[in-house]
Short mmCIF file of C-alpha atoms in Angstrom, two decimals:
data_model
loop_
_atom_site.label_atom_id
_atom_site.label_comp_id
_atom_site.label_asym_id
_atom_site.label_seq_id
_atom_site.Cartn_x
_atom_site.Cartn_y
_atom_site.Cartn_z
CA MET A 3 4.05 -56.99 -75.26
CA ALA A 4 1.24 -56.95 -72.90
CA GLY A 5 2.29 -59.51 -70.48
CA SER A 6 5.39 -57.64 -69.41
CA SER A 7 3.62 -53.67 -68.74
CA GLU A 8 1.35 -55.83 -66.69
CA GLU A 9 3.84 -58.40 -64.75
CA GLY A 10 3.64 -56.87 -60.87
CA GLN A 11 0.92 -55.51 -61.18
CA VAL A 12 -2.74 -56.30 -60.01
CA ILE A 13 -4.51 -56.23 -63.16
CA GLY A 14 -8.22 -54.97 -62.62
CA CYS A 15 -10.66 -56.80 -64.99
CA HIS A 16 -13.51 -54.09 -65.47
CA SER A 17 -15.60 -56.25 -68.34
CA VAL A 18 -16.57 -59.63 -68.47
CA ASP A 19 -15.03 -59.73 -71.76
CA ALA A 20 -11.47 -58.27 -70.37
CA TRP A 21 -11.94 -61.31 -67.60
CA THR A 22 -12.48 -63.97 -69.69
CA GLN A 23 -9.86 -62.80 -71.65
CA GLN A 24 -7.06 -62.18 -69.20
CA LEU A 25 -8.43 -65.54 -67.53
CA GLU A 26 -7.59 -67.60 -70.62
CA LYS A 27 -4.58 -66.13 -71.22
CA GLY A 28 -3.69 -66.95 -67.57
CA ASN A 29 -4.58 -69.83 -68.03
CA GLU A 30 -2.43 -70.84 -71.51
CA SER A 31 0.78 -69.62 -69.48
CA LYS A 32 0.38 -72.12 -67.26
CA LYS A 33 1.15 -69.71 -64.64
CA LEU A 34 -0.58 -69.67 -61.17
CA ILE A 35 -3.49 -67.34 -61.53
CA VAL A 36 -4.45 -65.29 -57.96
CA VAL A 37 -8.16 -63.98 -58.27
CA ASP A 38 -9.00 -61.47 -55.81
CA PHE A 39 -13.09 -60.95 -55.13
CA THR A 40 -13.15 -57.28 -54.36
CA ALA A 41 -16.11 -54.58 -53.24
CA SER A 42 -15.02 -50.96 -53.55
CA TRP A 43 -17.60 -50.81 -49.64
CA CYS A 44 -15.69 -53.60 -48.09
CA GLY A 45 -13.35 -52.52 -45.37
CA PRO A 46 -11.35 -55.46 -44.72
CA CYS A 47 -10.49 -55.28 -48.88
CA ARG A 48 -8.96 -51.93 -48.40
CA PHE A 49 -6.79 -53.47 -45.52
CA ILE A 50 -5.45 -55.97 -47.61
CA ALA A 51 -4.96 -54.17 -50.78
CA PRO A 52 -1.55 -53.04 -50.61
CA PHE A 53 -0.11 -55.87 -48.68
CA LEU A 54 -1.63 -57.68 -52.27
CA ALA A 55 0.03 -54.94 -54.26
CA GLU A 56 3.36 -55.96 -52.74
CA LEU A 57 2.67 -59.70 -53.11
CA ALA A 58 2.06 -59.20 -57.15
CA LYS A 59 5.27 -56.98 -57.16
CA LYS A 60 7.13 -59.69 -55.21
CA PHE A 61 5.54 -63.06 -56.74
CA THR A 62 6.17 -62.08 -60.36
CA ASN A 63 5.44 -65.33 -61.92
CA VAL A 64 1.99 -65.44 -60.73
CA ILE A 65 -0.87 -63.62 -62.73
CA PHE A 66 -2.73 -61.39 -59.84
CA LEU A 67 -6.25 -60.66 -61.35
CA LYS A 68 -9.17 -58.49 -59.74
CA VAL A 69 -12.99 -58.42 -59.43
CA ASP A 70 -15.44 -55.82 -57.86
CA VAL A 71 -18.00 -58.16 -57.48
CA ASP A 72 -21.01 -55.27 -58.08
CA GLU A 73 -18.78 -54.34 -61.60
CA LEU A 74 -18.60 -58.22 -62.82
CA GLN A 75 -21.88 -59.17 -61.01
CA SER A 76 -22.78 -62.67 -62.99
CA VAL A 77 -18.92 -63.51 -62.54
CA ALA A 78 -18.92 -63.43 -58.50
CA GLN A 79 -21.89 -65.23 -58.86
CA ASP A 80 -20.21 -67.85 -61.39
CA TRP A 81 -17.47 -68.26 -58.78
CA ALA A 82 -19.77 -68.29 -55.40
CA VAL A 83 -18.23 -65.35 -54.19
CA GLU A 84 -20.10 -64.59 -50.88
CA ALA A 85 -17.42 -63.12 -48.53
CA MET A 86 -15.06 -60.22 -49.48
CA PRO A 87 -12.15 -60.13 -49.99
CA THR A 88 -12.08 -63.83 -51.59
CA PHE A 89 -8.45 -64.86 -53.39
CA VAL A 90 -9.57 -67.81 -55.58
CA PHE A 91 -6.16 -69.88 -56.59
CA VAL A 92 -6.74 -71.19 -60.46
CA LYS A 93 -4.08 -73.32 -62.37
CA GLU A 94 -4.92 -74.32 -65.93
CA GLY A 95 -7.93 -74.11 -65.46
CA THR A 96 -8.44 -75.91 -62.03
CA ILE A 97 -9.71 -73.85 -58.78
CA ILE A 98 -6.54 -75.11 -56.80
CA ASP A 99 -7.38 -73.26 -53.27
CA LYS A 100 -8.73 -70.11 -51.65
CA VAL A 101 -8.92 -67.69 -48.99
CA VAL A 102 -12.03 -66.15 -47.57
CA GLY A 103 -11.21 -63.11 -46.03
CA ALA A 104 -8.07 -60.21 -45.69
CA LYS A 105 -5.62 -62.97 -44.14
CA LYS A 106 -1.89 -61.99 -44.71
CA GLU A 107 -0.49 -64.99 -43.50
CA GLU A 108 -2.39 -66.87 -44.79
CA LEU A 109 -2.22 -65.66 -47.80
CA GLN A 110 1.26 -65.24 -48.45
CA GLN A 111 2.02 -69.15 -47.47
CA LYS A 112 -0.73 -70.31 -50.01
CA LEU A 113 1.21 -68.35 -52.52
CA GLU A 114 4.65 -69.83 -51.43
CA LYS A 115 3.10 -73.30 -51.49
CA HIS A 116 1.36 -73.35 -55.05
CA VAL A 117 5.05 -71.28 -56.62
CA ALA A 118 6.72 -74.35 -55.41
CA THR A 119 4.79 -76.73 -56.75
CA ALA A 120 4.41 -75.26 -59.63
CA SER A 121 8.37 -74.91 -59.99
CA ALA A 122 8.41 -78.47 -58.99
CA MET B 13 -5.65 -66.77 -8.72
CA ALA B 14 -2.34 -65.98 -10.40
CA VAL B 15 -1.38 -62.67 -9.02
CA SER B 16 -1.35 -60.79 -12.56
CA GLY B 17 -1.84 -62.51 -15.93
CA PHE B 18 -4.03 -61.50 -19.10
CA GLU B 19 -7.56 -59.95 -18.73
CA GLY B 20 -9.97 -61.60 -20.85
CA PHE B 21 -13.14 -59.80 -19.46
CA GLU B 22 -13.55 -57.51 -22.81
CA LYS B 23 -14.79 -54.11 -22.69
CA ARG B 24 -17.45 -53.38 -25.30
CA LEU B 25 -18.82 -50.42 -27.16
CA GLU B 26 -21.73 -50.04 -28.76
CA LEU B 27 -22.43 -46.96 -31.68
CA HIS B 28 -25.59 -46.21 -33.54
CA PHE B 29 -25.00 -43.36 -36.33
CA PHE B 30 -28.05 -41.75 -38.10
CA GLY B 31 -27.53 -39.77 -40.73
CA ASP B 32 -28.63 -39.41 -45.32
CA ASP B 33 -26.69 -42.49 -46.24
CA PHE B 34 -27.58 -45.57 -44.71
CA GLN B 35 -26.66 -47.64 -47.41
CA LEU B 36 -22.83 -48.04 -46.71
CA GLY B 37 -22.58 -45.43 -43.56
CA LEU B 38 -19.92 -46.17 -41.61
CA ARG B 39 -18.24 -49.09 -44.47
CA LYS B 40 -17.08 -46.09 -45.61
CA ILE B 41 -14.30 -44.76 -43.81
CA ASP B 42 -10.97 -45.59 -44.86
CA PHE B 43 -8.76 -48.32 -43.25
CA GLU B 44 -6.21 -45.86 -42.29
CA SER B 45 -9.01 -43.66 -40.38
CA ILE B 46 -9.83 -47.29 -38.70
CA GLN B 47 -6.36 -48.06 -38.29
CA LEU B 48 -5.62 -44.75 -36.46
CA VAL B 49 -9.07 -45.55 -34.06
CA LEU B 50 -7.64 -48.94 -33.15
CA GLU B 51 -3.82 -47.44 -32.48
CA GLN B 52 -6.07 -45.43 -30.00
CA VAL B 53 -7.55 -48.50 -28.59
CA GLN B 54 -3.69 -50.17 -28.25
CA CYS B 55 -4.71 -52.92 -30.53
CA THR B 56 -4.34 -54.03 -34.22
CA VAL B 57 -6.30 -56.29 -36.83
CA VAL B 58 -5.25 -59.82 -37.54
CA SER B 59 -7.45 -60.88 -40.07
CA ALA B 60 -11.04 -59.69 -41.84
CA VAL B 61 -14.03 -60.21 -44.01
CA GLY B 62 -17.10 -58.49 -44.92
CA ASN B 63 -20.10 -59.11 -46.52
CA ALA B 64 -22.80 -57.70 -48.22
CA TYR B 65 -24.24 -56.44 -44.93
CA PHE B 66 -21.35 -55.36 -42.31
CA ASP B 67 -17.40 -55.65 -41.67
CA ALA B 68 -16.40 -58.14 -39.29
CA TYR B 69 -12.60 -57.64 -38.02
CA VAL B 70 -10.47 -59.98 -36.14
CA LEU B 71 -8.27 -57.97 -33.37
CA SER B 72 -5.12 -58.90 -31.71
CA GLU B 73 -7.11 -57.85 -28.81
CA SER B 74 -10.91 -59.10 -29.79
CA SER B 75 -13.18 -57.89 -32.22
CA LEU B 76 -14.78 -54.89 -34.46
CA PHE B 77 -18.00 -54.87 -36.23
CA VAL B 78 -18.94 -52.41 -38.81
CA TYR B 79 -22.22 -52.03 -40.11
CA PRO B 80 -23.65 -48.77 -42.33
CA THR B 81 -24.95 -46.98 -39.19
CA LYS B 82 -23.54 -49.01 -36.22
CA ILE B 83 -19.93 -50.18 -34.87
CA ILE B 84 -19.41 -52.69 -32.07
CA ILE B 85 -16.32 -52.70 -30.89
CA LYS B 86 -15.26 -55.43 -28.00
CA THR B 87 -11.37 -55.68 -26.49
CA CYS B 88 -9.37 -57.33 -24.03
CA GLY B 89 -6.43 -57.13 -21.91
CA THR B 90 -5.41 -53.48 -21.03
CA THR B 91 -6.49 -52.11 -24.11
CA GLN B 92 -7.72 -48.37 -23.62
CA LEU B 93 -11.69 -48.62 -25.27
CA LEU B 94 -12.89 -45.83 -24.15
CA LYS B 95 -10.31 -43.72 -26.74
CA SER B 96 -12.26 -44.88 -29.54
CA ILE B 97 -15.04 -42.99 -29.23
CA ARG B 98 -13.85 -39.59 -29.97
CA PRO B 99 -11.98 -40.22 -33.27
CA LEU B 100 -14.75 -42.95 -34.28
CA ILE B 101 -17.10 -39.64 -34.12
CA PHE B 102 -14.91 -37.55 -35.47
CA TYR B 103 -14.67 -40.00 -38.95
CA SER B 104 -18.37 -40.90 -38.52
CA ARG B 105 -18.90 -36.38 -38.78
CA LEU B 106 -16.58 -36.50 -42.19
CA ILE B 107 -19.21 -39.04 -43.79
CA GLY B 108 -22.61 -37.27 -42.69
CA LEU B 109 -23.29 -39.50 -39.83
CA THR B 110 -24.08 -38.75 -36.22
CA LEU B 111 -23.58 -40.05 -33.05
CA CYS B 112 -27.15 -41.23 -31.44
CA SER B 113 -27.12 -43.69 -29.41
CA CYS B 114 -23.90 -45.74 -27.13
CA ARG B 115 -24.41 -48.58 -24.72
CA TYR B 116 -20.65 -49.42 -22.70
CA THR B 117 -20.70 -53.57 -21.14
CA ARG B 118 -18.11 -55.23 -19.08
CA GLY B 119 -17.87 -57.41 -16.64
CA THR B 120 -15.43 -57.55 -13.80
CA PHE B 121 -11.80 -57.53 -14.00
CA ILE B 122 -9.97 -60.31 -13.17
CA PHE B 123 -7.15 -58.16 -12.59
CA PRO B 124 -8.38 -54.47 -11.52
CA LYS B 125 -5.64 -53.02 -10.79
CA SER B 126 -3.34 -53.75 -14.41
CA GLN B 127 -5.88 -51.22 -16.21
CA PRO B 128 -5.12 -48.15 -17.45
CA PHE B 129 -6.97 -44.99 -17.04
CA PRO B 130 -9.78 -44.34 -17.76
CA HIS B 131 -10.67 -48.42 -17.13
CA THR B 132 -9.35 -47.46 -14.01
CA SER B 133 -12.80 -48.12 -11.90
CA PHE B 134 -16.16 -48.05 -13.49
CA LYS B 135 -16.29 -44.70 -11.84
CA ASP B 136 -13.93 -43.53 -13.63
CA GLU B 137 -14.90 -45.29 -17.07
CA VAL B 138 -18.46 -42.92 -16.58
CA THR B 139 -16.84 -40.14 -16.04
CA TYR B 140 -14.95 -40.59 -19.16
CA LEU B 141 -17.81 -41.49 -20.94
CA GLU B 142 -19.76 -38.57 -19.39
CA ASP B 143 -17.60 -35.91 -20.64
CA THR B 144 -16.68 -37.43 -24.27
CA ILE B 145 -20.31 -37.88 -25.22
CA PRO B 146 -22.11 -35.34 -26.82
CA SER B 147 -24.47 -33.53 -24.87
CA ASN B 148 -27.46 -34.32 -26.82
CA LEU B 149 -27.59 -37.82 -25.90
CA CYS B 150 -28.85 -36.66 -23.03
CA PHE B 151 -30.46 -39.72 -21.63
CA ARG B 152 -28.07 -41.90 -19.22
CA LYS B 153 -27.99 -43.65 -17.10
CA ALA B 154 -24.73 -45.95 -15.39
CA SER B 155 -25.99 -49.50 -13.42
CA ILE B 156 -23.91 -51.78 -11.66
CA MET B 157 -26.06 -54.94 -11.95
CA PRO B 158 -25.15 -57.32 -9.01
CA SER B 159 -24.96 -61.63 -8.84
CA MET B 160 -24.53 -63.26 -5.85
CA SER B 161 -21.32 -62.75 -5.59
CA SER B 162 -19.72 -59.78 -4.80
CA SER B 163 -16.96 -60.81 -7.21
CA HIS B 164 -19.28 -60.60 -10.66
CA SER B 165 -21.23 -58.33 -11.31
CA TRP B 166 -22.56 -56.25 -14.85
CA HIS B 167 -21.31 -52.98 -15.82
CA VAL B 168 -23.59 -50.72 -17.76
CA PHE B 169 -23.44 -47.19 -19.25
CA THR B 170 -25.97 -46.41 -22.14
CA ALA B 171 -26.56 -42.24 -23.09
CA THR B 172 -28.88 -42.00 -26.10
CA ILE B 173 -30.65 -38.71 -27.84
CA ASP B 174 -34.58 -38.50 -26.97
CA HIS B 175 -35.95 -40.08 -29.97
CA HIS B 176 -33.79 -43.26 -31.22
CA ASP B 177 -35.57 -45.78 -34.16
CA GLN B 178 -34.07 -49.40 -33.28
CA ASP B 179 -35.23 -52.35 -34.41
CA ASN B 180 -37.34 -53.88 -31.07
CA GLU B 181 -37.16 -57.38 -32.39
CA LEU B 182 -33.09 -58.04 -32.18
CA PHE B 183 -31.43 -59.20 -28.82
CA THR B 184 -27.85 -59.40 -28.09
CA MET B 185 -26.31 -62.41 -25.79
CA GLU B 186 -23.33 -61.75 -23.98
CA VAL B 187 -21.60 -64.56 -22.35
CA CYS B 188 -18.87 -64.66 -19.75
CA MET B 189 -17.15 -68.16 -18.79
CA THR B 190 -14.09 -68.31 -15.78
CA ASP B 191 -12.61 -71.56 -14.84
CA LEU B 192 -13.01 -73.71 -17.98
CA ASP B 193 -12.49 -77.07 -17.95
CA PRO B 194 -8.58 -77.46 -18.14
CA ILE B 195 -9.08 -80.41 -20.83
CA LEU B 196 -11.19 -78.37 -23.01
CA ALA B 197 -9.03 -75.35 -22.52
CA ARG B 198 -5.94 -77.04 -23.97
CA LYS B 199 -7.22 -77.08 -27.17
CA PHE B 200 -6.86 -73.68 -27.36
CA PHE B 201 -3.05 -74.29 -26.70
CA ARG B 202 -0.89 -74.44 -30.49
CA ARG B 203 2.11 -77.09 -30.69
CA PRO B 204 5.31 -75.05 -30.61
CA ASP B 205 6.93 -74.40 -33.89
CA ASP B 206 3.45 -75.90 -35.66
CA GLY B 207 4.52 -74.30 -38.94
CA LYS B 208 0.97 -72.92 -39.50
CA THR B 209 -0.20 -69.49 -39.77
CA GLY B 210 -2.55 -68.25 -36.97
CA HIS B 211 -5.69 -68.13 -39.53
CA SER B 212 -4.55 -72.21 -40.83
CA ALA B 213 -4.27 -73.23 -36.46
CA GLY B 214 -7.23 -70.92 -36.12
CA LYS B 215 -9.12 -72.37 -38.41
CA GLU B 216 -8.29 -75.77 -36.81
CA MET B 217 -9.42 -74.89 -33.36
CA THR B 218 -12.65 -74.18 -34.34
CA GLU B 219 -13.12 -77.82 -35.95
CA LEU B 220 -11.76 -79.26 -33.20
CA THR B 221 -13.76 -77.54 -30.46
CA GLY B 222 -16.67 -77.60 -32.38
CA ILE B 223 -17.07 -74.26 -33.10
CA ASN B 224 -18.38 -74.27 -36.07
CA ASP B 225 -21.28 -76.42 -34.92
CA ILE B 226 -22.36 -73.90 -32.96
CA ASN B 227 -24.07 -72.14 -36.57
CA ALA B 228 -23.20 -74.52 -39.23
CA ASP B 229 -24.34 -71.40 -41.90
CA ALA B 230 -22.06 -69.05 -40.87
CA LEU B 231 -19.11 -67.97 -42.45
CA VAL B 232 -16.12 -67.88 -39.60
CA CYS B 233 -13.03 -65.97 -39.35
CA ASP B 234 -10.84 -67.53 -36.99
CA PHE B 235 -7.34 -66.63 -35.65
CA ALA B 236 -5.07 -68.59 -33.38
CA PHE B 237 -2.85 -66.92 -31.18
CA ASP B 238 0.60 -68.03 -30.24
CA PRO B 239 1.36 -69.86 -27.85
CA CYS B 240 -2.20 -70.11 -26.74
CA GLY B 241 -5.74 -67.95 -27.54
CA TYR B 242 -8.09 -67.98 -30.13
CA SER B 243 -10.76 -65.46 -31.57
CA MET B 244 -13.46 -66.26 -34.26
CA ASN B 245 -15.60 -63.64 -35.48
CA GLY B 246 -19.11 -65.41 -37.32
CA MET B 247 -21.21 -63.92 -40.36
CA ASP B 248 -24.77 -64.99 -40.68
CA GLY B 249 -26.32 -63.09 -43.54
CA ASP B 250 -26.37 -59.24 -40.90
CA TRP B 251 -26.13 -61.44 -37.25
CA TYR B 252 -22.55 -61.53 -36.18
CA SER B 253 -21.12 -63.65 -33.46
CA THR B 254 -17.85 -64.12 -31.90
CA ILE B 255 -15.45 -65.86 -29.55
CA HIS B 256 -12.67 -65.19 -27.74
CA VAL B 257 -10.38 -67.60 -25.51
CA THR B 258 -7.98 -66.89 -22.81
CA PRO B 259 -6.90 -70.99 -22.21
CA GLU B 260 -4.59 -69.92 -19.52
CA ASP B 261 -4.75 -71.95 -16.19
CA GLY B 262 -5.35 -70.02 -13.30
CA PHE B 263 -7.45 -66.92 -15.07
CA SER B 264 -9.03 -69.08 -17.85
CA TYR B 265 -11.71 -66.95 -20.02
CA ALA B 266 -13.79 -67.90 -22.61
CA SER B 267 -16.58 -65.36 -23.95
CA PHE B 268 -19.17 -65.85 -26.48
CA GLU B 269 -21.53 -62.75 -27.79
CA CYS B 270 -24.37 -62.94 -30.69
CA VAL B 271 -27.15 -61.34 -31.94
CA GLY B 272 -30.51 -62.97 -32.76
CA SER B 273 -33.94 -62.56 -32.86
CA VAL B 274 -36.65 -62.28 -29.70
CA ASN B 275 -38.79 -64.81 -32.14
CA ALA B 276 -36.65 -67.34 -32.74
CA ASN B 277 -36.52 -69.57 -30.23
CA ASN B 278 -32.91 -71.48 -31.26
CA ILE B 279 -30.82 -69.30 -28.68
CA GLY B 280 -30.92 -71.64 -25.95
CA HIS B 281 -29.74 -74.58 -27.99
CA VAL B 282 -26.87 -71.95 -29.04
CA LEU B 283 -25.90 -71.26 -25.58
CA ARG B 284 -25.67 -75.16 -24.61
CA LYS B 285 -23.53 -75.69 -27.95
CA VAL B 286 -21.29 -72.73 -25.89
CA VAL B 287 -21.64 -74.44 -22.69
CA GLN B 288 -20.46 -78.03 -23.88
CA ILE B 289 -17.39 -76.33 -25.89
CA PHE B 290 -16.15 -74.81 -22.59
CA ARG B 291 -17.54 -76.36 -19.15
CA PRO B 292 -16.81 -73.67 -17.36
CA GLY B 293 -17.04 -73.42 -13.71
CA THR B 294 -18.89 -69.48 -13.45
CA MET B 295 -20.96 -68.32 -16.24
CA SER B 296 -22.91 -65.14 -17.04
CA VAL B 297 -25.03 -64.55 -19.30
CA SER B 298 -26.20 -61.06 -20.33
CA THR B 299 -29.20 -60.49 -22.58
CA THR B 300 -29.92 -56.64 -23.89
CA CYS B 301 -33.14 -56.07 -25.55
CA SER B 302 -34.23 -52.96 -27.42
CA GLY B 303 -37.97 -52.16 -25.56
CA TYR B 304 -39.27 -52.41 -22.25
CA SER B 305 -39.60 -56.49 -21.88
CA ASN B 306 -36.96 -59.28 -22.20
CA GLU B 307 -38.27 -62.59 -21.55
CA MET B 308 -34.86 -64.24 -23.16
CA TRP B 309 -33.61 -64.98 -19.47
CA LYS B 310 -36.42 -67.39 -19.17
CA GLN B 311 -34.79 -69.59 -22.27
CA MET B 312 -31.17 -69.30 -21.22
CA ALA B 313 -32.40 -70.78 -17.31
CA THR B 314 -34.26 -73.71 -19.23
CA ALA B 315 -31.26 -74.59 -21.48
CA VAL B 316 -28.65 -75.25 -19.34
CA GLU B 317 -30.21 -76.82 -16.69
CA PRO B 318 -29.91 -80.13 -18.73
CA LEU B 319 -25.94 -79.88 -18.90
CA GLY B 320 -26.34 -79.13 -14.88
CA PHE B 321 -25.78 -75.69 -14.56
CA LYS B 322 -28.32 -73.82 -12.29
CA CYS B 323 -29.11 -70.32 -12.39
CA ARG B 324 -27.71 -68.60 -9.57
CA SER B 325 -28.91 -64.71 -9.79
CA CYS B 326 -31.30 -62.77 -12.05
CA ALA B 327 -30.86 -59.00 -12.07
CA MET B 328 -32.50 -57.10 -14.85
CA ASP B 329 -32.41 -53.45 -15.38
CA GLN B 330 -33.72 -50.67 -17.57
CA PHE B 331 -32.24 -47.90 -19.54
CA PRO B 332 -33.93 -44.70 -20.31
CA ALA B 333 -34.92 -45.38 -24.15
CA ALA B 334 -32.03 -47.75 -24.59
CA ALA B 335 -32.80 -51.53 -23.81
CA THR B 336 -33.65 -53.80 -20.80
CA VAL B 337 -30.86 -55.33 -19.72
CA VAL B 338 -30.81 -59.23 -18.22
CA PHE B 339 -27.90 -60.30 -16.04
CA GLN B 340 -27.85 -63.80 -15.22
CA THR B 341 -24.92 -65.79 -13.82
CA PHE B 342 -24.90 -69.76 -13.57
CA THR B 343 -22.65 -72.43 -11.78
CA PRO B 344 -22.17 -76.09 -12.09
CA ARG B 345 -24.77 -78.01 -9.45
CA ARG B 346 -21.89 -79.73 -8.06
CA LYS B 347 -20.08 -76.50 -6.82
CA SER B 348 -23.10 -75.34 -5.24
CA THR B 349 -24.15 -76.05 -1.00
#
């Protein structure tokens, strides 16, 4: 199964199709999804990237998706992304939380909170 | 005054570069290199955000802004800011950018004896700058701009190449406030064991103090330190703003800085809001305009007059091919006589 090899990874979505597919798959799984809206030219995105990779390894029951705002402009626009990085928390098709900026503690705390609610 | 405490007064460095790549420019410098620069200065990143125009970092001691051809780095405490110049020149050269102008400014330290080299005195700083900056930035000037009180002055060093294109519409305003209203300053203390992250506690302070009203359109990246202290960067298109607060009694300090257009007339409104948030016992306002006129100071005096603040001194100085700086000091009327 494709899912198992992606577990513990931040999955890059490089086309609108791939994005839609990953999002649908994630919503069906009822798992918590964290979408990282990022840009290659954004220093703060490079600052947080290693930390996000660590979180993905640690929170294996959470799906981590990555969207480059230049690559998938329409998606970034639809999701009203204005600053990078923006992390959007999605659960069963609903946006439940958001972190704008590279804020390590905040990202980890919100992850812990939403994982706890999901398993409660 | 306390014998020793945290030095709120920041040192501020603005570097401009030129080169072939104007689009991303300095934003291409990888984060590891930025981290190495910050190590030299002795501070770290606590939060960061970027938009289409620039990257803004909140540091353990103040802020860093990275534009394609411009870097602004501002650090407080006992950081060694000037040590960032050499590595910044080095890393920018790797991506084909060359330094064309440098501006260093600071107020008067509350605890000057605690400052490490090269910040031991303005003379030492200027010597260090002279030695560090490439010789083609040959138009140089160092100046200490006075106020009525000898304890407060504005230190400026500029260096630039012969021909340096600048945006003549932009100005920078740097506000330094001491002796903050103790009741207002208390809002920048965290409750012990509040269980919050520095980010969420910071966000609360931003809202509670009205900082979010200064520019409602700005995206704010904020941080509250433990047990006290606060920093924020605001992003509004390609304009930044930044606030840093050391709220402890005895050496309380807050700074506000922003860029604006000389043609917009809202800066008085901004300054008024800032004054209302901190109600300082003493305030200095420095405005820097590129070009050889600076009329911004008139707006500042008019803006804070209704709040009971009186302009006590106003000094103007011109810097070769770089800027005109006006340094004003204010105190509340009741403190006069």
